[in-house]
Short mmCIF file of C-alpha atoms in Angstrom, two decimals:
data_model
loop_
_atom_site.label_atom_id
_atom_site.label_comp_id
_atom_site.label_asym_id
_atom_site.label_seq_id
_atom_site.Cartn_x
_atom_site.Cartn_y
_atom_site.Cartn_z
CA MET A 39 0.17 12.71 -38.83
CA LEU A 40 0.42 14.13 -35.35
CA ILE A 41 1.80 12.07 -32.48
CA ALA A 42 1.36 13.16 -28.90
CA ARG A 43 2.27 11.24 -25.79
CA ALA A 44 1.93 11.54 -22.04
CA PRO A 45 3.86 9.60 -19.39
CA VAL A 46 2.40 7.32 -16.75
CA ARG A 47 3.44 7.89 -13.18
CA ILE A 48 4.40 6.12 -10.01
CA SER A 49 2.79 7.57 -6.95
CA LEU A 50 5.20 7.69 -4.02
CA ALA A 51 2.82 9.04 -1.39
CA GLY A 52 -0.52 10.72 -0.83
CA GLY A 53 -2.77 8.73 -3.18
CA GLY A 54 -6.41 9.00 -2.16
CA THR A 55 -6.13 12.53 -0.80
CA ASP A 56 -6.64 13.75 -4.39
CA LEU A 57 -10.27 12.58 -4.33
CA GLU A 58 -12.69 15.46 -4.01
CA ALA A 59 -14.52 13.81 -1.10
CA TYR A 60 -11.29 14.30 0.87
CA TYR A 61 -9.45 17.35 -0.46
CA SER A 62 -12.56 19.55 -0.56
CA ARG A 63 -12.64 19.39 3.25
CA PHE A 64 -9.06 18.78 4.33
CA GLY A 65 -6.81 19.60 1.37
CA GLY A 66 -4.78 16.86 -0.30
CA ALA A 67 -1.13 16.30 -1.23
CA VAL A 68 0.77 13.71 -3.25
CA VAL A 69 4.33 13.05 -4.36
CA SER A 70 4.68 11.32 -7.70
CA ALA A 71 7.19 10.78 -10.48
CA THR A 72 6.50 10.19 -14.14
CA ILE A 73 8.34 7.35 -15.86
CA ASP A 74 9.39 6.64 -19.43
CA LYS A 75 6.32 4.57 -20.27
CA TYR A 76 3.87 6.51 -22.36
CA PHE A 77 0.40 6.62 -23.70
CA TYR A 78 0.49 7.55 -27.41
CA VAL A 79 -2.12 9.28 -29.51
CA LEU A 80 -1.74 9.18 -33.30
CA VAL A 81 -3.97 11.51 -35.27
CA SER A 82 -4.37 11.46 -39.06
CA HIS A 83 -6.82 12.42 -41.81
CA SER A 84 -9.73 10.20 -42.47
CA ARG A 85 -11.73 10.25 -45.67
CA GLY A 86 -15.19 11.63 -45.40
CA ASP A 87 -16.75 13.37 -42.47
CA ASP A 88 -16.62 10.52 -40.02
CA ILE A 89 -14.57 10.36 -36.89
CA GLN A 90 -12.83 7.08 -36.25
CA VAL A 91 -11.19 6.03 -33.02
CA SER A 92 -9.41 2.76 -32.47
CA SER A 93 -7.55 1.42 -29.50
CA SER A 94 -5.39 -1.69 -29.44
CA ASP A 95 -5.41 -1.82 -25.65
CA TYR A 96 -9.16 -1.79 -25.29
CA ARG A 97 -9.52 -3.90 -28.47
CA THR A 98 -12.17 -1.61 -29.72
CA PHE A 99 -13.07 0.61 -32.61
CA PHE A 100 -15.62 3.31 -33.08
CA ARG A 101 -16.88 5.28 -36.04
CA HIS A 102 -19.16 8.17 -35.63
CA ARG A 103 -20.98 10.52 -37.97
CA VAL A 104 -20.42 14.12 -37.14
CA GLU A 105 -24.11 15.01 -37.09
CA ALA A 106 -25.14 12.16 -34.77
CA PRO A 107 -25.32 12.84 -31.05
CA PRO A 108 -22.27 11.37 -29.38
CA PRO A 109 -22.86 8.18 -27.42
CA TRP A 110 -21.23 8.34 -24.00
CA ASP A 111 -20.73 4.78 -22.96
CA GLY A 112 -18.07 2.13 -23.37
CA ASP A 113 -14.29 2.15 -23.20
CA LEU A 114 -14.02 4.90 -25.76
CA GLY A 115 -16.31 7.24 -23.84
CA LEU A 116 -13.29 9.26 -22.78
CA PRO A 117 -11.82 9.93 -26.25
CA ARG A 118 -15.31 10.64 -27.56
CA ALA A 119 -15.89 13.24 -24.86
CA ILE A 120 -12.55 14.91 -25.54
CA LEU A 121 -13.06 14.99 -29.31
CA GLN A 122 -16.51 16.41 -28.77
CA HIS A 123 -15.14 19.07 -26.44
CA PHE A 124 -12.85 20.27 -29.19
CA GLY A 125 -15.73 20.36 -31.66
CA MET A 126 -15.14 18.10 -34.64
CA ARG A 127 -15.92 19.27 -38.13
CA THR A 128 -13.74 17.21 -40.39
CA GLY A 129 -12.88 13.55 -40.79
CA LEU A 130 -10.30 12.43 -38.33
CA SER A 131 -8.74 9.14 -37.44
CA VAL A 132 -7.36 8.66 -33.96
CA PHE A 133 -5.33 5.67 -32.80
CA LEU A 134 -4.60 5.12 -29.13
CA ALA A 135 -1.76 2.94 -27.90
CA SER A 136 -0.23 2.37 -24.50
CA GLN A 137 3.10 1.04 -23.23
CA VAL A 138 1.41 -0.28 -20.10
CA PRO A 139 -1.70 -2.44 -19.95
CA PRO A 140 -4.91 -0.70 -18.83
CA GLY A 141 -6.03 -1.18 -15.23
CA THR A 142 -2.54 -1.51 -13.83
CA GLY A 143 -2.40 1.41 -11.45
CA LEU A 144 -0.06 3.65 -13.37
CA GLY A 145 -2.74 6.20 -14.07
CA SER A 146 -3.43 5.15 -17.62
CA SER A 147 -6.95 6.52 -18.14
CA SER A 148 -5.93 10.03 -17.12
CA THR A 149 -2.77 9.67 -19.16
CA VAL A 150 -4.95 8.94 -22.18
CA ALA A 151 -6.92 12.08 -21.43
CA VAL A 152 -3.81 14.26 -21.16
CA ALA A 153 -2.19 12.88 -24.33
CA LEU A 154 -5.37 13.32 -26.33
CA ILE A 155 -6.08 16.80 -24.99
CA LYS A 156 -2.49 17.80 -25.75
CA ALA A 157 -2.93 16.52 -29.33
CA MET A 158 -6.27 18.30 -29.80
CA SER A 159 -4.93 21.45 -28.18
CA VAL A 160 -2.10 21.65 -30.72
CA LEU A 161 -4.27 20.61 -33.68
CA SER A 162 -6.86 23.23 -32.84
CA GLY A 163 -4.19 25.87 -32.40
CA ARG A 164 -5.24 26.61 -28.84
CA ASN A 165 -1.96 25.52 -27.25
CA LEU A 166 -3.28 25.05 -23.76
CA SER A 167 -0.86 25.37 -20.85
CA ARG A 168 0.02 22.34 -18.70
CA HIS A 169 -2.31 23.59 -16.00
CA GLU A 170 -5.13 24.04 -18.51
CA ILE A 171 -4.57 20.57 -19.95
CA ALA A 172 -4.63 18.92 -16.53
CA ALA A 173 -7.67 20.91 -15.41
CA LEU A 174 -9.55 20.05 -18.61
CA ALA A 175 -8.68 16.36 -18.24
CA CYS A 176 -10.09 16.46 -14.69
CA GLU A 177 -13.20 18.28 -15.84
CA ILE A 178 -13.94 15.79 -18.60
CA GLU A 179 -13.10 12.64 -16.65
CA ILE A 180 -14.55 13.54 -13.27
CA ASP A 181 -17.27 16.13 -13.85
CA ARG A 182 -18.51 15.19 -17.29
CA LEU A 183 -18.02 11.42 -17.35
CA GLY A 184 -18.53 10.93 -13.61
CA MET A 185 -15.45 8.75 -13.14
CA PRO A 186 -14.84 8.31 -9.38
CA ILE A 187 -11.15 9.12 -9.70
CA GLY A 188 -8.77 11.65 -8.19
CA LYS A 189 -6.85 14.46 -9.82
CA GLN A 190 -3.22 13.49 -9.30
CA ASP A 191 -2.78 11.51 -12.50
CA GLN A 192 -3.91 14.29 -14.80
CA TYR A 193 -1.45 16.76 -13.26
CA ALA A 194 1.39 14.23 -13.13
CA ALA A 195 0.91 13.34 -16.81
CA ALA A 196 0.55 16.95 -17.95
CA PHE A 197 3.57 18.28 -16.04
CA GLY A 198 5.95 15.30 -15.89
CA GLY A 199 8.81 14.92 -13.43
CA LEU A 200 9.13 14.41 -9.70
CA ASN A 201 6.44 16.61 -8.21
CA TYR A 202 4.71 17.54 -5.00
CA ILE A 203 1.11 18.30 -5.93
CA GLU A 204 -1.34 19.99 -3.57
CA PHE A 205 -5.11 19.86 -3.96
CA ARG A 206 -7.34 22.58 -2.60
CA PRO A 207 -11.07 23.01 -3.22
CA ASP A 208 -10.49 25.64 -5.90
CA HIS A 209 -6.88 25.21 -6.89
CA VAL A 210 -4.20 22.63 -7.66
CA SER A 211 -0.54 23.57 -7.32
CA VAL A 212 2.38 21.63 -8.76
CA GLU A 213 5.84 21.96 -7.23
CA ARG A 214 8.70 20.37 -9.15
CA LEU A 215 10.87 19.00 -6.36
CA SER A 216 14.22 20.64 -6.75
CA VAL A 217 16.50 17.74 -5.97
CA SER A 218 19.90 17.22 -7.57
CA GLU A 219 20.28 14.85 -10.51
CA GLU A 220 22.31 12.63 -8.22
CA VAL A 221 19.51 12.37 -5.67
CA GLU A 222 16.99 11.65 -8.41
CA PHE A 223 19.27 8.99 -9.85
CA GLN A 224 19.90 7.36 -6.48
CA LEU A 225 16.17 7.31 -5.78
CA GLN A 226 15.33 5.86 -9.16
CA ARG A 227 17.84 3.02 -8.88
CA ARG A 228 16.32 1.97 -5.55
CA LEU A 229 12.77 1.80 -6.91
CA LEU A 230 11.61 -1.36 -8.64
CA LEU A 231 8.32 -2.06 -10.39
CA PHE A 232 6.81 -5.52 -10.62
CA PHE A 233 3.76 -6.44 -12.66
CA THR A 234 1.41 -8.60 -10.59
CA GLY A 235 -0.50 -9.84 -13.61
CA LEU A 236 -3.71 -8.74 -11.96
CA ALA A 237 -5.73 -5.97 -13.57
CA HIS A 238 -7.95 -4.07 -11.20
CA ASN A 239 -11.15 -2.16 -11.44
CA SER A 240 -10.10 1.05 -9.80
CA ALA A 241 -13.57 2.53 -10.19
CA SER A 242 -15.20 0.09 -7.76
CA ILE A 243 -12.42 0.56 -5.18
CA LEU A 244 -12.49 4.33 -5.51
CA ARG A 245 -16.27 4.43 -5.28
CA GLU A 246 -16.16 2.71 -1.90
CA GLN A 247 -13.28 4.93 -0.82
CA ARG A 248 -15.24 8.03 -1.78
CA GLN A 249 -18.23 6.75 0.18
CA ASN A 250 -16.06 6.06 3.24
CA SER A 251 -14.37 9.48 2.98
CA CYS A 252 -17.70 11.24 3.29
CA ASP A 253 -18.18 10.09 6.87
CA GLU A 254 -15.86 12.17 9.02
CA ARG A 255 -15.62 9.51 11.71
CA HIS A 256 -14.90 6.69 9.31
CA PRO A 257 -11.43 5.12 9.79
CA THR A 258 -10.79 5.85 6.10
CA VAL A 259 -10.60 9.56 6.87
CA ASP A 260 -8.00 8.96 9.60
CA ALA A 261 -6.01 6.77 7.24
CA LEU A 262 -6.12 9.52 4.59
CA HIS A 263 -4.89 12.07 7.14
CA GLN A 264 -1.93 9.77 7.80
CA ILE A 265 -1.34 9.30 4.09
CA LYS A 266 -1.26 13.07 3.56
CA GLU A 267 1.21 13.50 6.44
CA ILE A 268 3.41 10.86 4.81
CA ALA A 269 3.28 12.79 1.51
CA ILE A 270 4.34 15.98 3.30
CA GLU A 271 7.18 14.12 5.00
CA THR A 272 8.20 12.49 1.71
CA ARG A 273 8.56 15.94 0.13
CA GLU A 274 10.75 17.12 3.02
CA ARG A 275 12.92 14.02 3.01
CA LEU A 276 13.46 14.16 -0.73
CA LEU A 277 14.34 17.87 -0.61
CA GLY A 278 16.83 16.99 2.15
CA GLY A 279 18.31 14.24 -0.02
CA GLU A 280 17.32 11.60 2.53
CA ILE A 281 16.56 8.83 0.08
CA ALA A 282 17.00 6.08 2.67
CA ALA A 283 13.79 7.24 4.36
CA VAL A 284 11.70 6.43 1.29
CA GLY A 285 11.45 2.68 1.98
CA ASP A 286 9.81 3.21 5.34
CA LEU A 287 7.59 6.01 3.99
CA LEU A 288 6.31 3.68 1.25
CA HIS A 289 5.68 0.98 3.83
CA ARG A 290 3.71 3.32 6.07
CA SER A 291 1.71 4.53 3.08
CA TRP A 292 0.86 0.99 2.11
CA VAL A 293 -0.30 -0.19 5.51
CA ALA A 294 -2.52 2.89 5.79
CA LYS A 295 -3.75 2.51 2.22
CA ARG A 296 -4.72 -1.15 2.71
CA THR A 297 -7.47 0.01 5.08
CA LEU A 298 -9.07 2.63 2.77
CA ALA A 299 -11.47 0.24 1.08
CA ARG A 300 -12.03 -3.45 0.55
CA GLY A 301 -10.28 -4.90 -2.46
CA ILE A 302 -7.16 -2.70 -2.28
CA SER A 303 -5.22 -5.68 -1.08
CA ASP A 304 -5.95 -9.38 -0.81
CA PRO A 305 -4.09 -12.31 0.76
CA THR A 306 -2.14 -12.98 -2.43
CA ILE A 307 -0.89 -9.40 -2.64
CA ASP A 308 -0.16 -9.40 1.10
CA ARG A 309 1.89 -12.55 0.75
CA TRP A 310 3.86 -11.08 -2.19
CA TYR A 311 4.56 -8.03 -0.09
CA GLU A 312 5.63 -10.24 2.81
CA VAL A 313 8.03 -12.07 0.45
CA ALA A 314 9.33 -8.73 -0.83
CA LEU A 315 10.11 -7.47 2.67
CA ASP A 316 11.75 -10.77 3.54
CA GLY A 317 13.65 -10.68 0.27
CA GLY A 318 15.33 -7.37 1.02
CA ALA A 319 12.85 -4.63 0.14
CA GLU A 320 12.53 -1.97 2.81
CA GLY A 321 9.04 -0.98 1.87
CA GLY A 322 6.68 -0.66 -1.02
CA LYS A 323 3.11 -0.38 -2.14
CA LEU A 324 0.80 -1.05 -4.99
CA VAL A 325 0.77 1.96 -7.28
CA GLY A 326 -2.65 3.28 -8.17
CA ALA A 327 -5.95 2.48 -6.56
CA GLY A 328 -4.90 -1.05 -5.59
CA GLY A 329 -6.36 -4.47 -6.23
CA GLY A 330 -3.51 -5.44 -8.53
CA GLY A 331 -1.44 -3.72 -11.16
CA PHE A 332 2.15 -2.84 -10.37
CA LEU A 333 3.92 -3.32 -7.07
CA LEU A 334 6.48 -0.59 -6.35
CA LEU A 335 9.34 -1.56 -4.04
CA TYR A 336 12.23 0.28 -2.47
CA CYS A 337 15.39 -1.84 -2.23
CA GLU A 338 19.09 -1.07 -1.81
CA PRO A 339 21.02 -1.93 -4.99
CA GLU A 340 23.12 -4.71 -3.44
CA ARG A 341 19.98 -6.62 -2.45
CA GLN A 342 18.10 -6.22 -5.70
CA ASP A 343 19.32 -9.39 -7.40
CA ALA A 344 18.17 -11.52 -4.49
CA LEU A 345 14.86 -9.68 -4.30
CA CYS A 346 14.19 -10.05 -8.02
CA GLY A 347 14.94 -13.77 -7.73
CA ARG A 348 12.44 -14.21 -4.92
CA LEU A 349 9.71 -12.30 -6.74
CA ASP A 350 10.44 -14.04 -10.01
CA ASP A 351 9.74 -17.33 -8.20
CA GLU A 352 6.39 -15.85 -7.21
CA GLY A 353 5.59 -15.12 -10.85
CA LEU A 354 6.00 -11.35 -10.67
CA ILE A 355 7.57 -9.69 -13.70
CA ARG A 356 9.93 -6.76 -13.28
CA MET A 357 9.48 -3.73 -15.52
CA ASP A 358 12.56 -1.57 -16.03
CA PHE A 359 11.96 2.14 -16.10
CA ASP A 360 13.60 5.52 -15.85
CA PHE A 361 12.15 8.74 -14.50
CA GLU A 362 11.14 11.25 -17.17
CA SER A 363 10.39 14.93 -16.84
CA ASN A 364 8.69 16.08 -20.03
CA GLY A 365 5.03 15.42 -19.32
CA GLY A 366 2.51 15.53 -22.16
CA THR A 367 4.16 16.58 -25.43
CA VAL A 368 3.67 16.50 -29.17
CA ILE A 369 6.62 14.56 -30.54
CA MET A 370 5.73 14.81 -34.22
CA ASN A 371 3.38 17.00 -36.19
CA ASN A 372 3.10 17.35 -39.96
CA LEU A 373 -0.52 18.38 -39.84
CA VAL A 374 0.47 22.00 -39.25
CA GLY A 375 -1.99 24.27 -40.99
CA TRP A 376 -4.68 21.62 -41.21
CA GLN A 377 -7.78 22.68 -39.33
CA PRO A 378 -9.79 19.53 -38.71
CA MET A 379 -12.15 21.15 -36.29
CA ALA A 380 -13.81 24.41 -35.62
CA THR A 381 -13.68 26.07 -32.26
CA ARG A 382 -16.86 25.80 -30.32
CA ALA A 383 -19.22 28.73 -30.60
CA MET B 277 -2.36 -35.81 51.47
CA TYR B 278 0.73 -37.84 52.30
CA VAL B 279 4.01 -36.87 50.71
CA GLU B 280 6.96 -39.16 51.19
CA THR B 281 10.16 -37.33 52.05
CA THR B 282 13.69 -38.56 52.30
CA GLU B 283 16.76 -37.03 53.85
CA TYR B 284 18.34 -36.47 50.45
CA SER B 285 15.83 -35.26 47.83
CA VAL B 286 16.76 -34.91 44.15
CA THR B 287 13.40 -33.25 43.55
CA ALA B 288 14.00 -30.65 46.21
CA GLY B 289 17.36 -29.82 44.62
CA VAL B 290 15.82 -29.40 41.18
CA LEU B 291 12.99 -27.35 42.60
CA ALA B 292 15.37 -25.10 44.53
CA ARG B 293 17.53 -24.52 41.46
CA HIS B 294 14.47 -23.89 39.31
CA ILE B 295 13.07 -21.38 41.77
CA ASP B 296 16.43 -19.65 42.21
CA GLU B 297 16.79 -19.33 38.45
CA LEU B 298 13.21 -18.04 38.12
CA HIS B 299 13.86 -15.48 40.85
CA ARG B 300 16.94 -14.25 39.08
CA LEU B 301 15.27 -13.98 35.65
CA ILE B 302 12.05 -12.44 36.93
CA ASP B 303 14.12 -9.79 38.68
CA GLU B 304 15.76 -9.05 35.33
CA LEU B 305 12.54 -8.73 33.30
CA PRO B 306 12.60 -5.41 31.42
CA VAL B 307 9.76 -3.49 33.02
CA ALA B 308 9.85 -0.73 30.41
CA ALA B 309 9.25 -3.20 27.57
CA VAL B 310 6.35 -4.76 29.47
CA GLU B 311 4.85 -1.32 30.03
CA ARG B 312 5.21 -0.63 26.32
CA ILE B 313 3.28 -3.83 25.54
CA VAL B 314 0.48 -2.81 27.89
CA GLU B 315 0.34 0.59 26.20
CA LEU B 316 0.22 -1.03 22.72
CA ILE B 317 -2.62 -3.34 23.73
CA VAL B 318 -4.62 -0.53 25.35
CA THR B 319 -4.09 1.78 22.36
CA ALA B 320 -5.14 -0.95 19.91
CA HIS B 321 -8.21 -1.71 22.04
CA ARG B 322 -9.27 1.95 22.14
CA ALA B 323 -8.94 2.11 18.34
CA GLY B 324 -11.19 -0.94 18.03
CA ARG B 325 -8.29 -3.10 16.85
CA HIS B 326 -7.52 -6.72 17.63
CA VAL B 327 -4.87 -8.63 19.54
CA PHE B 328 -3.62 -11.91 18.09
CA ILE B 329 -1.46 -14.34 20.06
CA LEU B 330 0.48 -17.35 18.81
CA GLY B 331 3.23 -19.83 19.66
CA ASN B 332 4.28 -23.50 19.39
CA GLY B 333 4.17 -26.28 22.00
CA GLY B 334 4.24 -24.87 25.53
CA SER B 335 4.07 -21.40 23.99
CA ALA B 336 0.89 -22.44 22.15
CA SER B 337 -0.68 -23.23 25.49
CA THR B 338 0.55 -19.90 26.87
CA ALA B 339 -0.97 -18.20 23.82
CA SER B 340 -4.36 -19.78 24.51
CA HIS B 341 -4.06 -18.99 28.21
CA PHE B 342 -3.06 -15.39 27.47
CA ALA B 343 -5.98 -14.96 25.06
CA CYS B 344 -8.35 -16.31 27.69
CA ASP B 345 -7.04 -13.96 30.38
CA LEU B 346 -6.88 -10.87 28.15
CA SER B 347 -10.41 -11.53 26.91
CA LYS B 348 -12.12 -12.22 30.20
CA ALA B 349 -9.93 -11.03 33.06
CA THR B 350 -9.78 -7.45 31.74
CA ILE B 351 -13.53 -6.83 31.66
CA SER B 352 -14.45 -3.83 33.72
CA GLY B 353 -18.03 -2.59 33.79
CA ASP B 354 -19.97 -2.37 30.58
CA GLY B 355 -17.22 -0.84 28.44
CA PRO B 356 -16.11 -2.38 25.18
CA ARG B 357 -14.21 -5.61 25.69
CA LEU B 358 -10.83 -6.53 24.31
CA ARG B 359 -10.87 -8.34 21.00
CA VAL B 360 -8.38 -11.14 21.45
CA THR B 361 -7.80 -14.22 19.35
CA SER B 362 -5.31 -17.00 19.88
CA LEU B 363 -4.19 -18.46 16.56
CA THR B 364 -3.38 -21.76 18.26
CA ASP B 365 -6.92 -22.89 18.98
CA ASN B 366 -8.47 -23.79 15.65
CA ILE B 367 -7.01 -27.26 15.18
CA ALA B 368 -8.89 -27.81 11.93
CA LEU B 369 -7.44 -24.65 10.39
CA LEU B 370 -3.94 -25.20 11.80
CA THR B 371 -3.73 -28.71 10.46
CA ALA B 372 -5.27 -27.68 7.15
CA TRP B 373 -2.54 -25.09 6.51
CA ALA B 374 0.14 -27.45 7.82
CA ASN B 375 -1.07 -30.33 5.69
CA ASP B 376 -1.96 -28.44 2.51
CA THR B 377 0.76 -25.79 2.43
CA SER B 378 3.42 -26.07 5.11
CA TYR B 379 3.79 -25.91 8.85
CA GLU B 380 5.72 -22.70 8.36
CA ARG B 381 2.53 -20.96 7.11
CA VAL B 382 0.10 -22.00 9.89
CA PHE B 383 0.15 -18.64 11.66
CA ALA B 384 1.09 -16.29 8.80
CA GLU B 385 -1.89 -17.41 6.70
CA GLN B 386 -4.29 -16.90 9.60
CA LEU B 387 -2.91 -13.39 10.01
CA LEU B 388 -3.41 -12.69 6.29
CA SER B 389 -7.08 -13.56 6.84
CA LEU B 390 -7.58 -11.56 10.02
CA ALA B 391 -4.98 -8.89 10.81
CA ALA B 392 -4.56 -5.31 9.65
CA ALA B 393 -2.83 -2.05 10.49
CA GLY B 394 -3.17 -1.12 14.16
CA ASP B 395 -3.60 -4.69 15.39
CA VAL B 396 -1.12 -6.17 17.88
CA VAL B 397 0.39 -9.59 17.21
CA VAL B 398 1.95 -11.23 20.27
CA ILE B 399 4.42 -13.97 19.37
CA ILE B 400 5.53 -16.32 22.11
CA SER B 401 8.58 -18.46 21.47
CA ALA B 402 11.36 -19.93 23.59
CA SER B 403 13.97 -20.06 20.83
CA GLY B 404 12.65 -17.10 18.82
CA ASP B 405 13.68 -19.01 15.72
CA SER B 406 10.84 -21.35 14.72
CA PRO B 407 10.15 -20.83 11.02
CA ASN B 408 6.39 -20.45 11.53
CA VAL B 409 6.72 -17.70 14.14
CA LEU B 410 9.26 -15.88 11.96
CA ALA B 411 6.80 -16.12 9.04
CA ALA B 412 4.06 -14.78 11.33
CA ALA B 413 6.24 -11.82 12.29
CA ARG B 414 6.95 -11.03 8.63
CA ALA B 415 3.28 -11.33 7.69
CA ALA B 416 2.31 -9.05 10.58
CA ARG B 417 4.85 -6.48 9.41
CA ALA B 418 3.57 -6.65 5.83
CA LEU B 419 0.05 -6.01 7.12
CA GLY B 420 1.12 -3.06 9.26
CA SER B 421 0.34 -4.77 12.55
CA THR B 422 2.57 -4.14 15.56
CA THR B 423 4.53 -7.16 16.69
CA VAL B 424 5.43 -8.09 20.25
CA ALA B 425 7.80 -10.99 20.88
CA LEU B 426 8.19 -12.85 24.17
CA VAL B 427 11.38 -14.86 23.63
CA GLY B 428 13.99 -16.87 25.49
CA PHE B 429 17.39 -18.40 24.58
CA ALA B 430 19.37 -15.81 22.58
CA GLY B 431 16.19 -14.28 21.19
CA GLY B 432 16.60 -15.76 17.71
CA GLY B 433 15.46 -14.07 14.53
CA LEU B 434 12.38 -12.69 16.29
CA ARG B 435 14.62 -10.35 18.22
CA HIS B 436 15.26 -8.43 15.00
CA LEU B 437 11.80 -8.78 13.46
CA ALA B 438 9.52 -7.68 16.29
CA ASP B 439 8.70 -4.11 17.32
CA VAL B 440 8.87 -4.83 21.05
CA VAL B 441 10.88 -7.71 22.48
CA VAL B 442 10.89 -9.14 25.99
CA HIS B 443 13.85 -11.46 26.28
CA VAL B 444 14.22 -14.02 29.06
CA GLY B 445 17.92 -14.90 29.16
CA SER B 446 17.72 -18.66 29.77
CA TYR B 447 18.22 -21.71 27.57
CA ASP B 448 15.86 -23.83 29.69
CA TYR B 449 12.43 -24.24 28.08
CA GLY B 450 10.73 -24.65 31.46
CA ILE B 451 12.28 -21.51 32.90
CA VAL B 452 11.49 -19.45 29.79
CA GLU B 453 7.90 -20.68 29.68
CA ASP B 454 7.38 -20.03 33.38
CA CYS B 455 8.60 -16.47 32.94
CA GLN B 456 6.31 -16.02 29.94
CA LEU B 457 3.34 -17.08 32.07
CA VAL B 458 4.36 -14.54 34.68
CA LEU B 459 4.56 -11.96 31.90
CA GLU B 460 1.13 -12.76 30.51
CA HIS B 461 -0.47 -12.49 33.96
CA ALA B 462 1.33 -9.24 34.71
CA ILE B 463 0.34 -7.78 31.33
CA THR B 464 -3.28 -8.89 31.81
CA ALA B 465 -3.42 -7.30 35.27
CA SER B 466 -1.86 -4.05 33.98
CA VAL B 467 -4.26 -3.87 31.04
CA ARG B 468 -7.19 -4.43 33.40
CA ASP B 469 -5.94 -1.61 35.64
CA ALA B 470 -5.45 0.71 32.68
CA LEU B 471 -8.96 0.02 31.37
CA SER B 472 -10.69 0.46 34.70
CA ALA B 473 -8.75 3.63 35.58
#
């Protein structure tokens, strides 16, 4: 068996500027940190020539004969496309499992892509670099499958850590923010994640956002300019060790982000955020495209008990986490020497 | 009209004291803060954003009055007109929130329906401490709207919640409310001048 995993991430600033509709004209920038919640891919032999993929999170299973043309639809479209890219020849069983529910804004679909590409890259003996893994994940998700998503999640999951990521039309650069362990620790202990219980459909939000971004005079473009400026400032503040600025930066990101498309926020989410600010948080935002998922809040340690109490009354569930810095990795592999697939001609 | 006068008039004494106090407080009004409010309203207007106004009791009536003046008395030529809404005027909605949820939520919930980043929320309150205006200020902040507070007494909690505060230093409701009417007329006139310039 081979087990690969890739971390999900919390986006601190800049989300939305990683969509091609924006960065191809203006350049994009995000700051994100990966956390110790992972998407796992377990690969093992399967008898016969079939390829089997099952996923507990999507409650789905698929079995496919090698000779048949691959179908491209459904929740397993992504793993199918990746397996096809690596050119299957031998029976293979793939199991996908996630530590966070799908549709919760932590970048899970791209995390799946990175974990699976990492697994296939090692199995096939190609040993792709982090950059290559992220770029391939983007190519398959965005170009081949037409998902209306950005590029930040693929790079965050492939590289891991607290990063400043810049998006240019022909290049993505990843800068690991060189902050001391103490600064990273102090930042982490002031960030809280709460599960709203709402799963979103990021695709419909991002589709509208992409549409809005195409019109230069649309307010969405102005809001994205602001969001990018906030990402640049977040990088500078973190490098300067100014953690206390992060609450306000998150708040400014959120109020700009709310206006990007309909469905990012709604009165229930707004009221939760209002309660959070009243309860002691200095700022926060939904992580991911919006519409639900996880609410990220910045709060000084001495106020956290009171804040958690208030949000608990509202039915929000806190998820403990730590930062992680490994990115996509193979954590176990006893399939060394087994060649389940041929390289593509 | 015939007005009966007496040698010793209680009314005249009250009136004189009231006017003296008004004189004193109007002289003390912070002109810079008022200018800042005018600038916020003009900026929001030019960005196509809205102004919302709210308050309780006498302040509710000032909110309606202010919304009326800002909407109509600032029109100059054929340019775009200010988008102003008083949250005190829909009695059905106010009483629905008060009855079904709580009086504290009557303004905050209206803001959750209507307001967004770039909007200006003007909160009028004598005490600055009514739970529903504090809730409105928090909701406005959560939505990214800019908050302006016209307050009296010691300024209350609003003093710390709002982005711009104009404080009238009196504990007399009548005096505070009179000053707030002066403020709304002065702000309206300044906005009109700024838009026609």
